[in-house]
Short mmCIF file of C-alpha atoms in Angstrom, two decimals:
data_model
loop_
_atom_site.label_atom_id
_atom_site.label_comp_id
_atom_site.label_asym_id
_atom_site.label_seq_id
_atom_site.Cartn_x
_atom_site.Cartn_y
_atom_site.Cartn_z
CA MET O 1 0.00 0.00 0.00
CA LEU O 2 1.36 3.46 -0.92
CA PHE O 3 -0.03 5.58 1.84
CA ASN O 4 0.68 4.75 5.51
CA ASN O 5 0.97 8.19 7.19
CA LYS O 6 -0.85 8.44 10.55
CA PHE O 7 -3.16 11.32 11.37
CA SER O 8 -4.27 12.25 14.85
CA ASP O 9 -6.90 14.92 14.04
CA TYR O 10 -10.10 12.94 13.82
CA SER O 11 -12.66 15.68 14.50
CA ASN O 12 -12.99 16.23 10.76
CA MET O 13 -14.19 12.61 10.37
CA ASP O 14 -16.46 12.49 13.44
CA ILE O 15 -14.67 9.33 14.69
CA PRO O 16 -14.03 8.91 18.43
CA VAL O 17 -10.56 7.91 19.63
CA ALA O 18 -11.90 4.61 20.93
CA ASP O 19 -12.99 3.60 17.40
CA ILE O 20 -9.80 4.45 15.55
CA ASN O 21 -8.39 0.93 15.75
CA LYS O 22 -11.71 -0.82 15.03
CA THR O 23 -11.82 -0.14 11.33
CA ALA O 24 -11.23 -2.23 8.20
CA SER O 25 -7.74 -3.39 7.23
CA ASN O 26 -5.39 -1.13 5.30
CA GLU O 27 -5.89 -3.21 2.17
CA ASP O 28 -9.71 -2.91 2.45
CA LEU O 29 -9.47 0.87 2.94
CA HIS O 30 -7.06 1.18 0.00
CA THR O 31 -9.47 -0.73 -2.22
CA MET O 32 -12.42 1.40 -1.17
CA ALA O 33 -10.48 4.67 -1.59
CA TRP O 34 -8.96 3.96 -4.99
CA ASN O 35 -11.22 1.50 -6.79
CA HIS O 36 -14.63 2.83 -5.73
CA SER O 37 -14.15 6.61 -5.65
CA MET O 38 -16.19 8.55 -8.21
CA PHE O 39 -13.36 11.08 -8.45
CA PRO O 40 -10.35 10.17 -10.61
CA LEU O 41 -7.44 9.75 -8.14
CA PHE O 42 -3.73 9.48 -8.86
CA ALA O 43 -0.35 9.22 -7.10
CA ILE O 44 2.96 10.46 -8.55
CA ASP O 45 6.56 9.70 -7.70
CA MET O 46 8.14 13.15 -7.99
CA ALA O 47 11.70 11.96 -8.71
CA SER O 48 10.72 9.97 -11.82
CA GLY O 49 7.43 11.65 -12.68
CA GLN O 50 5.82 8.23 -12.96
CA LEU O 51 2.27 7.41 -11.94
CA LEU O 52 2.39 5.04 -8.92
CA ASP O 53 -1.29 4.39 -8.54
CA VAL O 54 -4.64 5.30 -10.15
CA ASN O 55 -8.23 4.29 -9.61
CA ARG O 56 -10.99 3.08 -11.91
CA ALA O 57 -12.35 6.61 -12.37
CA SER O 58 -8.98 7.67 -13.78
CA GLU O 59 -9.14 4.85 -16.33
CA LEU O 60 -12.59 5.99 -17.41
CA LEU O 61 -11.49 9.62 -17.71
CA THR O 62 -8.26 9.01 -19.67
CA GLY O 63 -9.23 5.97 -21.73
CA TYR O 64 -6.06 4.14 -20.61
CA GLY O 65 -6.12 0.86 -18.71
CA ARG O 66 -4.59 0.63 -15.21
CA ALA O 67 -1.63 -1.37 -16.52
CA GLU O 68 -0.94 1.35 -19.08
CA LEU O 69 -1.17 4.21 -16.59
CA ILE O 70 1.04 2.82 -13.82
CA GLY O 71 4.61 3.60 -14.72
CA MET O 72 3.59 6.22 -17.31
CA SER O 73 4.91 9.75 -16.99
CA TYR O 74 2.05 11.95 -15.67
CA GLN O 75 3.05 14.58 -18.24
CA LEU O 76 1.81 12.38 -21.06
CA LEU O 77 -1.72 12.92 -19.76
CA PHE O 78 -1.46 16.63 -20.57
CA PRO O 79 -1.03 18.52 -23.90
CA GLU O 80 2.57 19.11 -24.81
CA ASN O 81 2.34 22.88 -24.40
CA GLU O 82 1.27 22.51 -20.74
CA ARG O 83 3.90 19.99 -19.58
CA SER O 84 6.83 22.21 -18.75
CA SER O 85 4.92 24.73 -16.68
CA LEU O 86 2.92 21.97 -14.94
CA ARG O 87 6.12 20.19 -13.84
CA THR O 88 7.51 23.46 -12.45
CA THR O 89 4.29 24.04 -10.54
CA LEU O 90 4.16 20.55 -9.05
CA LEU O 91 7.76 20.73 -7.85
CA THR O 92 7.01 23.91 -5.88
CA ILE O 93 3.77 22.80 -4.20
CA SER O 94 4.03 23.52 -0.44
CA THR O 95 0.33 23.65 0.50
CA PRO O 96 -2.83 21.99 -0.85
CA ALA O 97 -3.64 23.60 -4.18
CA VAL O 98 -6.18 23.63 -7.00
CA LEU O 99 -4.78 24.03 -10.56
CA LYS O 100 -7.28 25.47 -13.00
CA GLU O 101 -7.54 25.94 -16.78
CA LEU O 102 -5.90 22.59 -17.55
CA TYR O 103 -6.78 19.89 -20.06
CA ILE O 104 -6.41 16.10 -19.85
CA GLN O 105 -5.29 14.49 -23.11
CA THR O 106 -7.00 11.11 -23.39
CA LYS O 107 -5.71 8.02 -25.13
CA THR O 108 -7.69 9.07 -28.22
CA THR O 109 -6.05 12.59 -27.97
CA GLN O 110 -9.38 14.19 -26.93
CA LEU O 111 -8.88 17.23 -24.69
CA ILE O 112 -11.08 17.38 -21.57
CA PRO O 113 -11.09 20.55 -19.35
CA VAL O 114 -10.26 19.70 -15.76
CA GLU O 115 -9.30 21.10 -12.38
CA VAL O 116 -6.56 19.30 -10.52
CA SER O 117 -6.69 19.19 -6.68
CA LEU O 118 -3.35 18.42 -5.02
CA ALA O 119 -2.45 17.51 -1.47
CA THR O 120 0.87 18.58 0.02
CA MET O 121 3.90 16.55 -1.15
CA PHE O 122 5.04 13.98 1.44
CA GLU O 123 7.89 11.54 1.99
CA ASN O 124 7.16 7.79 1.85
CA GLN O 125 9.87 5.15 2.19
CA GLY O 126 12.58 7.51 1.01
CA SER O 127 10.76 8.99 -1.97
CA TYR O 128 8.66 12.13 -2.36
CA GLN O 129 5.12 11.50 -3.55
CA LEU O 130 2.11 13.61 -4.46
CA ILE O 131 -1.54 12.59 -4.60
CA GLY O 132 -4.46 14.37 -6.11
CA SER O 133 -7.67 14.15 -8.05
CA PHE O 134 -9.12 15.40 -11.34
CA ARG O 135 -12.48 17.19 -11.64
CA ASN O 136 -14.04 16.87 -15.08
CA LEU O 137 -15.41 20.35 -15.78
CA GLN O 138 -17.69 18.97 -18.43
CA THR O 139 -19.74 17.24 -15.73
CA ILE O 140 -19.98 19.85 -12.96
CA THR O 141 -22.85 18.89 -10.62
CA ASP O 142 -25.96 20.94 -10.05
CA THR O 143 -24.93 21.43 -6.42
CA GLU O 144 -21.57 22.94 -7.35
CA TYR O 145 -23.25 25.26 -9.88
CA GLU O 146 -25.75 26.35 -7.24
CA LEU O 147 -22.96 27.12 -4.78
CA ALA O 148 -21.04 29.13 -7.40
CA ALA O 149 -24.19 31.11 -8.18
CA LYS O 150 -24.83 31.83 -4.49
CA LYS O 151 -21.20 32.95 -4.02
CA TRP O 152 -21.44 35.28 -7.00
CA GLU O 153 -24.70 36.80 -5.82
CA LEU O 154 -23.48 37.17 -2.25
CA SER O 155 -20.29 38.93 -3.40
CA ALA O 156 -22.26 41.41 -5.48
CA TYR O 157 -24.66 42.09 -2.60
CA ALA O 158 -21.90 42.55 -0.03
CA SER O 159 -20.12 45.02 -2.31
CA ALA O 160 -23.35 47.00 -2.72
CA ALA O 161 -23.94 46.97 1.03
CA LEU O 162 -20.49 48.46 1.64
CA ALA O 163 -21.27 51.20 -0.89
CA LEU O 164 -24.09 52.44 1.33
CA SER O 165 -21.64 53.49 4.04
CA GLN O 166 -19.26 55.19 1.58
CA ALA O 167 -21.60 57.57 -0.29
CA SER O 168 -21.46 61.30 0.41
CA SER O 169 -24.62 62.25 -1.54
CA ALA O 170 -27.91 60.72 -2.68
CA GLU O 171 -26.72 60.57 -6.29
CA GLU O 172 -23.44 58.90 -5.33
CA LEU O 173 -25.25 56.39 -3.12
CA MET O 174 -27.52 55.24 -5.96
CA GLN O 175 -24.63 55.07 -8.45
CA LEU O 176 -22.36 53.13 -6.11
CA VAL O 177 -25.05 50.55 -5.51
CA CYS O 178 -25.55 50.07 -9.26
CA ASP O 179 -21.80 49.85 -9.83
CA ALA O 180 -21.36 47.27 -7.10
CA LEU O 181 -24.19 45.04 -8.38
CA THR O 182 -22.75 44.91 -11.88
CA HIS O 183 -18.97 44.90 -11.38
CA GLU O 184 -18.64 41.11 -11.91
CA HIS O 185 -20.97 41.05 -14.97
CA ARG O 186 -23.31 38.42 -13.60
CA TYR O 187 -25.89 41.20 -13.68
CA VAL O 188 -25.68 43.07 -16.98
CA LEU O 189 -27.53 46.15 -15.79
CA ALA O 190 -28.74 47.77 -12.60
CA TRP O 191 -30.58 51.10 -12.39
CA VAL O 192 -32.53 53.20 -9.92
CA GLY O 193 -35.74 54.85 -11.13
CA ILE O 194 -37.54 57.68 -9.34
CA ALA O 195 -41.29 58.17 -9.89
CA GLU O 196 -42.13 61.75 -10.95
CA ASN O 197 -45.53 63.34 -10.46
CA THR O 198 -45.81 64.57 -14.09
CA ALA O 199 -48.85 64.22 -16.32
CA ASP O 200 -47.39 61.09 -17.96
CA LYS O 201 -46.04 59.77 -14.60
CA ARG O 202 -42.54 59.35 -16.00
CA VAL O 203 -39.90 57.26 -14.21
CA ARG O 204 -36.63 59.21 -14.09
CA ILE O 205 -33.37 57.30 -14.40
CA ALA O 206 -31.37 58.45 -11.36
CA ALA O 207 -28.41 56.07 -11.67
CA GLY O 208 -27.39 53.07 -13.77
CA SER O 209 -24.42 50.80 -14.46
CA GLY O 210 -23.50 47.60 -16.29
CA CYS O 211 -22.30 46.27 -19.60
CA SER O 212 -25.87 46.71 -20.99
CA LYS O 213 -26.14 50.33 -19.90
CA ASN O 214 -26.97 51.39 -23.47
CA TYR O 215 -30.44 49.93 -22.76
CA LEU O 216 -31.13 53.07 -20.67
CA THR O 217 -30.46 55.47 -23.59
CA ASP O 218 -33.79 57.14 -24.50
CA LEU O 219 -35.58 54.51 -22.33
CA SER O 220 -39.26 55.34 -21.73
CA VAL O 221 -40.75 53.97 -18.49
CA SER O 222 -43.91 55.12 -16.77
CA TRP O 223 -45.74 54.15 -13.59
CA ALA O 224 -49.15 55.08 -15.08
CA GLU O 225 -51.70 52.27 -15.06
CA ASP O 226 -53.20 53.27 -18.48
CA SER O 227 -49.91 53.62 -20.38
CA PRO O 228 -48.25 50.80 -22.35
CA TRP O 229 -44.95 52.13 -20.90
CA GLY O 230 -46.29 51.41 -17.41
CA GLN O 231 -46.81 47.67 -17.77
CA GLY O 232 -43.19 46.63 -17.38
CA PRO O 233 -41.55 45.40 -14.16
CA THR O 234 -40.36 48.82 -12.91
CA GLY O 235 -43.69 50.63 -13.48
CA LEU O 236 -45.64 47.73 -11.88
CA ALA O 237 -43.33 47.64 -8.87
CA ILE O 238 -43.69 51.38 -8.21
CA ARG O 239 -47.45 51.37 -8.76
CA SER O 240 -48.22 48.25 -6.68
CA GLY O 241 -45.50 48.55 -4.04
CA LEU O 242 -44.64 44.89 -4.67
CA THR O 243 -41.46 43.27 -5.99
CA GLN O 244 -41.80 42.25 -9.65
CA MET O 245 -39.76 39.35 -11.06
CA MET O 246 -39.65 38.83 -14.82
CA LYS O 247 -38.44 35.28 -15.62
CA ASP O 248 -37.96 35.78 -19.35
CA ALA O 249 -38.23 38.99 -21.37
CA GLU O 250 -38.94 37.01 -24.53
CA THR O 251 -42.15 35.49 -23.18
CA ASN O 252 -43.50 38.31 -20.94
CA PRO O 253 -46.41 40.06 -22.73
CA GLY O 254 -46.17 43.24 -20.63
CA PHE O 255 -42.56 43.74 -21.71
CA THR O 256 -43.37 44.01 -25.43
CA PRO O 257 -42.57 47.80 -25.79
CA TRP O 258 -38.97 47.09 -24.69
CA SER O 259 -38.45 43.54 -26.06
CA GLU O 260 -36.45 44.47 -29.16
CA LYS O 261 -34.19 46.88 -27.26
CA ALA O 262 -33.68 44.24 -24.55
CA LYS O 263 -32.70 41.61 -27.10
CA GLN O 264 -30.08 43.92 -28.58
CA GLU O 265 -28.57 44.39 -25.10
CA ASN O 266 -28.71 40.75 -24.14
CA ILE O 267 -31.34 41.17 -21.42
CA ARG O 268 -33.51 38.17 -20.50
CA ALA O 269 -34.60 38.38 -16.82
CA SER O 270 -35.11 41.09 -14.24
CA VAL O 271 -36.23 41.88 -10.72
CA ALA O 272 -37.67 45.28 -9.77
CA VAL O 273 -37.89 46.18 -6.09
CA PRO O 274 -39.92 49.24 -5.04
CA PHE O 275 -39.00 51.59 -2.21
CA LYS O 276 -40.57 54.65 -0.59
CA TYR O 277 -38.77 57.65 0.91
CA GLN O 278 -39.62 61.14 2.21
CA HIS O 279 -43.15 59.94 3.05
CA ASP O 280 -44.63 60.16 -0.46
CA GLN O 281 -41.75 59.68 -2.91
CA HIS O 282 -41.42 56.38 -4.74
CA GLY O 283 -38.69 54.60 -6.67
CA ALA O 284 -37.45 51.19 -7.71
CA LEU O 285 -34.18 49.28 -7.95
CA THR O 286 -34.21 47.15 -11.11
CA VAL O 287 -31.57 44.53 -11.88
CA TYR O 288 -31.21 42.57 -15.13
CA SER O 289 -29.53 39.30 -16.08
CA SER O 290 -28.52 37.91 -19.47
CA GLU O 291 -30.01 34.49 -18.59
CA PRO O 292 -33.67 33.62 -18.03
CA GLU O 293 -35.03 32.56 -14.66
CA THR O 294 -31.94 33.81 -12.81
CA PHE O 295 -33.25 35.23 -9.55
CA GLY O 296 -34.06 32.87 -6.66
CA LYS O 297 -35.90 33.51 -3.39
CA THR O 298 -32.73 34.30 -1.42
CA MET O 299 -31.65 37.02 -3.86
CA LEU O 300 -35.13 38.53 -3.95
CA GLU O 301 -34.97 38.95 -0.15
CA LEU O 302 -31.51 40.45 -0.37
CA PHE O 303 -32.49 42.95 -3.06
CA GLU O 304 -35.51 43.96 -0.92
CA HIS O 305 -33.19 44.61 2.03
CA LEU O 306 -30.92 46.63 -0.26
CA ALA O 307 -33.78 48.73 -1.71
CA GLY O 308 -34.87 49.50 1.84
CA GLU O 309 -31.38 50.71 2.66
CA ILE O 310 -31.38 52.92 -0.46
CA ALA O 311 -34.57 54.50 0.89
CA HIS O 312 -32.93 55.04 4.29
CA GLY O 313 -29.95 56.65 2.55
CA LEU O 314 -32.13 58.99 0.50
CA ASN O 315 -34.00 60.03 3.56
CA LYS O 316 -30.77 60.73 5.37
CA PHE O 317 -29.43 63.02 2.69
CA ALA O 318 -32.79 64.76 2.17
CA GLN O 319 -33.30 65.51 5.84
CA ASN O 320 -29.68 66.55 6.45
CA ALA O 321 -29.84 65.02 9.93
CA VAL O 322 -27.45 65.95 12.68
CA ILE O 323 -24.23 63.93 13.02
CA ASP O 324 -25.45 61.88 15.97
CA SER O 325 -28.68 60.96 14.24
CA GLU O 326 -26.74 60.03 11.09
CA ARG O 327 -24.47 57.73 13.11
CA GLN O 328 -27.48 55.95 14.61
CA GLN O 329 -29.03 55.41 11.17
CA ARG O 330 -25.75 53.98 9.87
CA GLU O 331 -25.57 51.53 12.76
CA ALA O 332 -29.15 50.43 12.15
CA ALA O 333 -28.47 50.03 8.46
CA GLN O 334 -25.34 47.97 9.21
CA LEU O 335 -27.33 45.68 11.49
CA ASN O 336 -29.91 45.08 8.74
CA LEU O 337 -27.15 44.41 6.20
CA SER O 338 -25.38 42.04 8.57
CA ASN O 339 -28.60 40.10 9.10
CA ALA O 340 -29.12 39.86 5.34
CA LEU O 341 -25.53 38.80 4.85
CA GLY O 342 -26.00 36.14 7.54
CA ALA O 343 -29.10 34.80 5.73
CA ALA O 344 -27.11 34.44 2.51
CA ILE O 345 -24.23 32.71 4.35
CA ARG O 346 -26.67 30.21 5.88
CA ALA O 347 -28.07 29.51 2.40
CA MET O 348 -24.53 28.65 1.23
CA ALA O 349 -24.02 26.39 4.25
CA LYS O 350 -27.35 24.64 3.62
CA THR O 351 -26.33 23.90 0.04
CA MET O 352 -23.28 22.01 1.33
CA GLU O 353 -25.09 20.22 4.18
CA ASN O 354 -27.82 18.96 1.83
CA ARG O 355 -25.18 16.63 0.36
CA ASP O 356 -24.77 14.83 3.72
CA PRO O 357 -28.03 14.41 5.69
CA TYR O 358 -26.27 12.65 8.55
CA THR O 359 -24.33 15.79 9.54
CA SER O 360 -27.11 18.27 8.71
CA GLY O 361 -27.09 21.06 11.27
CA HIS O 362 -23.51 20.32 12.38
CA GLN O 363 -22.29 23.83 11.48
CA ASP O 364 -25.17 25.55 13.28
CA ARG O 365 -24.56 23.51 16.45
CA VAL O 366 -20.82 24.27 16.29
CA SER O 367 -21.79 27.95 16.02
CA VAL O 368 -23.92 27.69 19.18
CA ILE O 369 -20.99 26.18 21.18
CA ALA O 370 -18.38 28.55 19.80
CA CYS O 371 -20.47 31.68 20.49
CA GLY O 372 -21.27 30.38 23.97
CA ILE O 373 -17.56 30.14 24.72
CA ALA O 374 -16.82 33.57 23.20
CA GLN O 375 -19.62 35.27 25.21
CA ARG O 376 -18.12 33.92 28.43
CA LEU O 377 -14.75 35.27 27.33
CA GLY O 378 -16.33 38.75 27.12
CA TRP O 379 -15.84 39.21 23.37
CA SER O 380 -17.58 42.19 21.69
CA SER O 381 -20.75 41.79 19.66
CA ASP O 382 -18.85 42.56 16.45
CA ARG O 383 -16.30 39.84 17.20
CA LEU O 384 -19.08 37.43 18.10
CA GLN O 385 -20.73 38.10 14.76
CA ALA O 386 -17.50 37.29 12.96
CA LEU O 387 -17.16 34.01 14.82
CA GLN O 388 -20.77 33.07 14.17
CA MET O 389 -20.40 33.85 10.45
CA ALA O 390 -17.30 31.66 10.18
CA ALA O 391 -18.79 28.84 12.24
CA VAL O 392 -21.88 28.39 10.10
CA VAL O 393 -19.74 27.92 7.00
CA HIS O 394 -16.58 26.36 8.44
CA ASP O 395 -17.10 23.13 6.47
CA ILE O 396 -18.21 24.77 3.19
CA GLY O 397 -15.05 23.45 1.55
CA LYS O 398 -16.45 19.91 1.81
CA ILE O 399 -18.55 20.73 -1.27
CA ALA O 400 -15.52 19.56 -3.27
CA ILE O 401 -15.18 16.20 -1.43
CA PRO O 402 -16.78 13.12 -3.08
CA ILE O 403 -20.07 12.21 -1.39
CA GLU O 404 -18.95 8.62 -0.80
CA ILE O 405 -16.05 9.89 1.32
CA LEU O 406 -18.23 12.31 3.29
CA THR O 407 -20.75 9.60 4.21
CA LYS O 408 -18.31 6.67 4.61
CA PRO O 409 -19.26 4.74 7.80
CA LYS O 410 -15.68 3.76 8.62
CA ARG O 411 -12.32 5.41 9.23
CA LEU O 412 -10.93 7.14 6.15
CA SER O 413 -7.82 5.74 4.49
CA ASP O 414 -4.71 7.90 4.35
CA ALA O 415 -5.43 8.85 0.74
CA GLU O 416 -9.02 9.78 1.52
CA PHE O 417 -7.96 11.78 4.56
CA LEU O 418 -5.49 13.80 2.48
CA LEU O 419 -8.34 14.73 0.17
CA MET O 420 -10.59 15.52 3.12
CA SER O 421 -7.89 17.68 4.69
CA GLU O 422 -8.08 20.04 1.72
CA HIS O 423 -11.50 21.36 2.78
CA PRO O 424 -10.25 24.29 4.93
CA TYR O 425 -8.28 25.64 1.95
CA THR O 426 -11.22 25.07 -0.43
CA GLY O 427 -13.47 26.93 1.98
CA TYR O 428 -10.97 29.75 2.09
CA THR O 429 -10.90 30.02 -1.72
CA ILE O 430 -14.75 30.15 -1.82
CA LEU O 431 -15.00 32.90 0.83
CA LYS O 432 -11.86 35.04 0.39
CA ASP O 433 -13.18 37.33 -2.34
CA ILE O 434 -16.43 38.16 -0.54
CA PRO O 435 -15.90 41.58 1.15
CA PHE O 436 -16.83 40.64 4.71
CA PRO O 437 -16.05 43.25 7.40
CA TRP O 438 -14.36 40.42 9.37
CA PRO O 439 -11.65 37.79 8.53
CA VAL O 440 -14.21 35.03 7.93
CA ALA O 441 -12.24 33.31 5.20
CA GLU O 442 -9.04 33.20 7.33
CA ILE O 443 -10.93 31.79 10.36
CA VAL O 444 -12.32 29.01 8.14
CA TYR O 445 -8.83 28.35 6.72
CA GLN O 446 -7.42 27.90 10.25
CA HIS O 447 -10.14 25.85 12.01
CA HIS O 448 -8.15 22.60 11.92
CA GLU O 449 -4.84 24.13 13.04
CA LYS O 450 -3.49 23.12 16.49
CA ILE O 451 -1.41 25.25 18.86
CA ASP O 452 1.47 22.70 18.87
CA GLY O 453 1.75 22.87 15.07
CA SER O 454 0.27 19.38 14.46
CA GLY O 455 -2.82 20.70 12.63
CA TYR O 456 -3.43 21.34 8.96
CA PRO O 457 -3.25 22.64 6.25
CA ARG O 458 -0.40 25.05 7.23
CA GLY O 459 0.88 23.68 10.55
CA LEU O 460 0.40 27.02 12.36
CA GLN O 461 1.39 27.28 16.02
CA GLY O 462 0.25 29.21 19.10
CA ASN O 463 -0.65 32.84 18.45
CA GLU O 464 -0.22 32.34 14.70
CA ILE O 465 -3.74 30.94 14.95
CA LEU O 466 -6.59 33.46 15.30
CA PRO O 467 -8.43 33.26 18.67
CA GLU O 468 -11.68 32.75 16.70
CA ALA O 469 -10.22 29.69 14.97
CA ARG O 470 -8.96 28.28 18.30
CA VAL O 471 -12.45 28.53 19.75
CA LEU O 472 -13.93 27.01 16.58
CA ALA O 473 -11.57 23.99 16.78
CA ILE O 474 -12.83 23.18 20.31
CA ALA O 475 -16.51 23.58 19.36
CA ASP O 476 -16.00 21.42 16.25
CA ILE O 477 -14.60 18.45 18.29
CA VAL O 478 -17.27 18.71 21.03
CA GLU O 479 -20.18 18.76 18.54
CA ALA O 480 -18.72 15.90 16.46
CA MET O 481 -18.29 13.57 19.43
CA ALA O 482 -21.53 14.51 21.20
CA SER O 483 -23.80 14.00 18.17
CA TYR O 484 -25.29 10.88 16.65
CA ARG O 485 -23.83 9.38 13.50
CA PRO O 486 -25.26 6.48 11.48
CA TYR O 487 -22.30 4.23 12.33
CA ARG O 488 -22.31 4.96 16.09
CA PRO O 489 -24.53 6.42 18.80
CA ALA O 490 -23.84 9.83 20.25
CA LEU O 491 -20.90 9.63 22.69
CA GLY O 492 -22.29 12.36 24.90
CA ILE O 493 -21.05 15.73 26.15
CA GLU O 494 -19.01 14.32 29.08
CA LYS O 495 -16.85 12.13 26.82
CA ALA O 496 -16.37 15.06 24.47
CA LEU O 497 -15.31 17.32 27.34
CA HIS O 498 -12.92 14.67 28.62
CA GLU O 499 -11.32 14.45 25.18
CA ILE O 500 -10.73 18.23 24.80
CA GLU O 501 -9.33 18.37 28.35
CA LEU O 502 -6.75 15.75 27.38
CA LEU O 503 -5.72 17.99 24.46
CA ALA O 504 -5.76 21.25 26.50
CA GLY O 505 -2.44 23.05 26.41
CA LYS O 506 -1.13 20.67 23.77
CA GLN O 507 -3.29 20.92 20.70
CA LEU O 508 -6.08 23.15 22.06
CA ASP O 509 -6.10 26.48 23.92
CA ALA O 510 -6.26 25.61 27.64
CA GLU O 511 -8.19 28.75 28.65
CA TYR O 512 -10.84 28.22 26.05
CA VAL O 513 -11.15 24.51 26.91
CA ALA O 514 -11.71 25.41 30.61
CA VAL O 515 -14.43 27.90 29.68
CA CYS O 516 -16.15 25.28 27.47
CA ALA O 517 -16.07 22.68 30.21
CA ARG O 518 -17.53 25.06 32.84
CA MET O 519 -20.21 26.16 30.40
CA PHE O 520 -21.58 22.60 30.11
CA ARG O 521 -20.86 21.23 33.59
CA GLU O 522 -21.68 24.20 35.82
CA GLU O 523 -24.09 26.29 33.75
CA ASN O 524 -26.16 23.45 32.23
CA PHE O 525 -25.50 24.73 28.73
CA ALA O 526 -27.39 22.57 26.21
CA LEU O 527 -27.18 22.07 22.47
CA PRO O 528 -30.21 22.24 20.15
CA LEU O 529 -31.35 18.84 18.92
CA PRO O 530 -29.97 17.70 15.52
CA ASP O 531 -32.30 18.30 12.56
CA HIS O 532 -32.90 14.57 11.93
CA LEU O 533 -34.31 13.85 15.44
#
């Protein structure tokens, strides 16, 4: 067997210490990991560049048989123009990595777009080896697409939310929101319309942005009930006071006056959210997509929050409130935005947890424990919010782990564990570009680090690890051991507390462990029941 490294961090696998030696033989685990994984897996000897091992999925992907692949140079699986740079990259790998924009060259010379996930290089019996997996980008799952869409939408919303606190005038506020919603081009156009009390009830374009901004040139929109220019989403939203979602511009009869112009600007779907300000003034935030049926329930709720904050901003500038009043309004707006951001984060977490019903609710329960510890440490509300945000998505990186590994009712093999141990880095890459006001991505990246340097993926020590990540590591172990799993009953809180006390001062922060133990033993702290009970 190629992989015989020992790993002591079992909280990721929800396996108690007592069960570690009660699993299948190494040969059984090797067979399950390599021959039955849906992901193409491979192992490389770095000195020779030869493939040491592959699984059945790799045979199916490449078209080569196992006997042909073992002993072959891995470079022969890639187009000639990629080989030199790929070898240089692999020789410098020091942390788990994902290589993008690559192609596998099959036995029939077909090129298949892939992503390559790599674990850290390790030494085995005197040689340096590297293991990894391919992801066939031609067969991306619906779950992964949904997660990518949620991430994109969340990033756009968070950027727009930040714009609200940066604007120095009503005009700048509206323009910054439109700019933020369209900067990644998922939304091709966003504009703010203000209802005017003219004879034709015209909707004035107050701000707009996006690659389809030409759509707004000479655009006629009304909020009059008897005008053909008032039957579109924006006019209906202002007139009714209700959010209007257009699934497809090409099939919506009320959109006929604008259909040809929309087709020229690649507009297919929209959502128009009304808002009211200064008692009797009305407007709408309208956002367009180039794809039909784009906007889901979560994004509708977020846009409604955002339109409400636009109204608050317009009121603020119109009333020219005193500095103290302005500060209070900003704080209230930030609270609303944080709540909306939290709702979107939970939607992302739910997408991941839906893949594994046996651990559904794990992240929420870890959040309850972690925040309980932090409250007793006297942390500020802002810091608590950062910890809660990170806790509810700390395992989001498991979206890239094969489902058969996530739900495996036995101890993971070394090869499977190396793949599993990539999930903090994967979670970091998903979250790092979202403009949170806290280091959420870094906390997620560090939640399996240990203070003695034995953790992963970076082997951080002591104060190199954020306090939030140290608290999260304790909560993660306690919840994993205390909760039911299909292959074992719940071990109970007392066994979980005993385990973290054994690790206190070694792998876990001793002060935080003591607080956690007191919380359960002396204050009768209780966890919510798992979702499946």
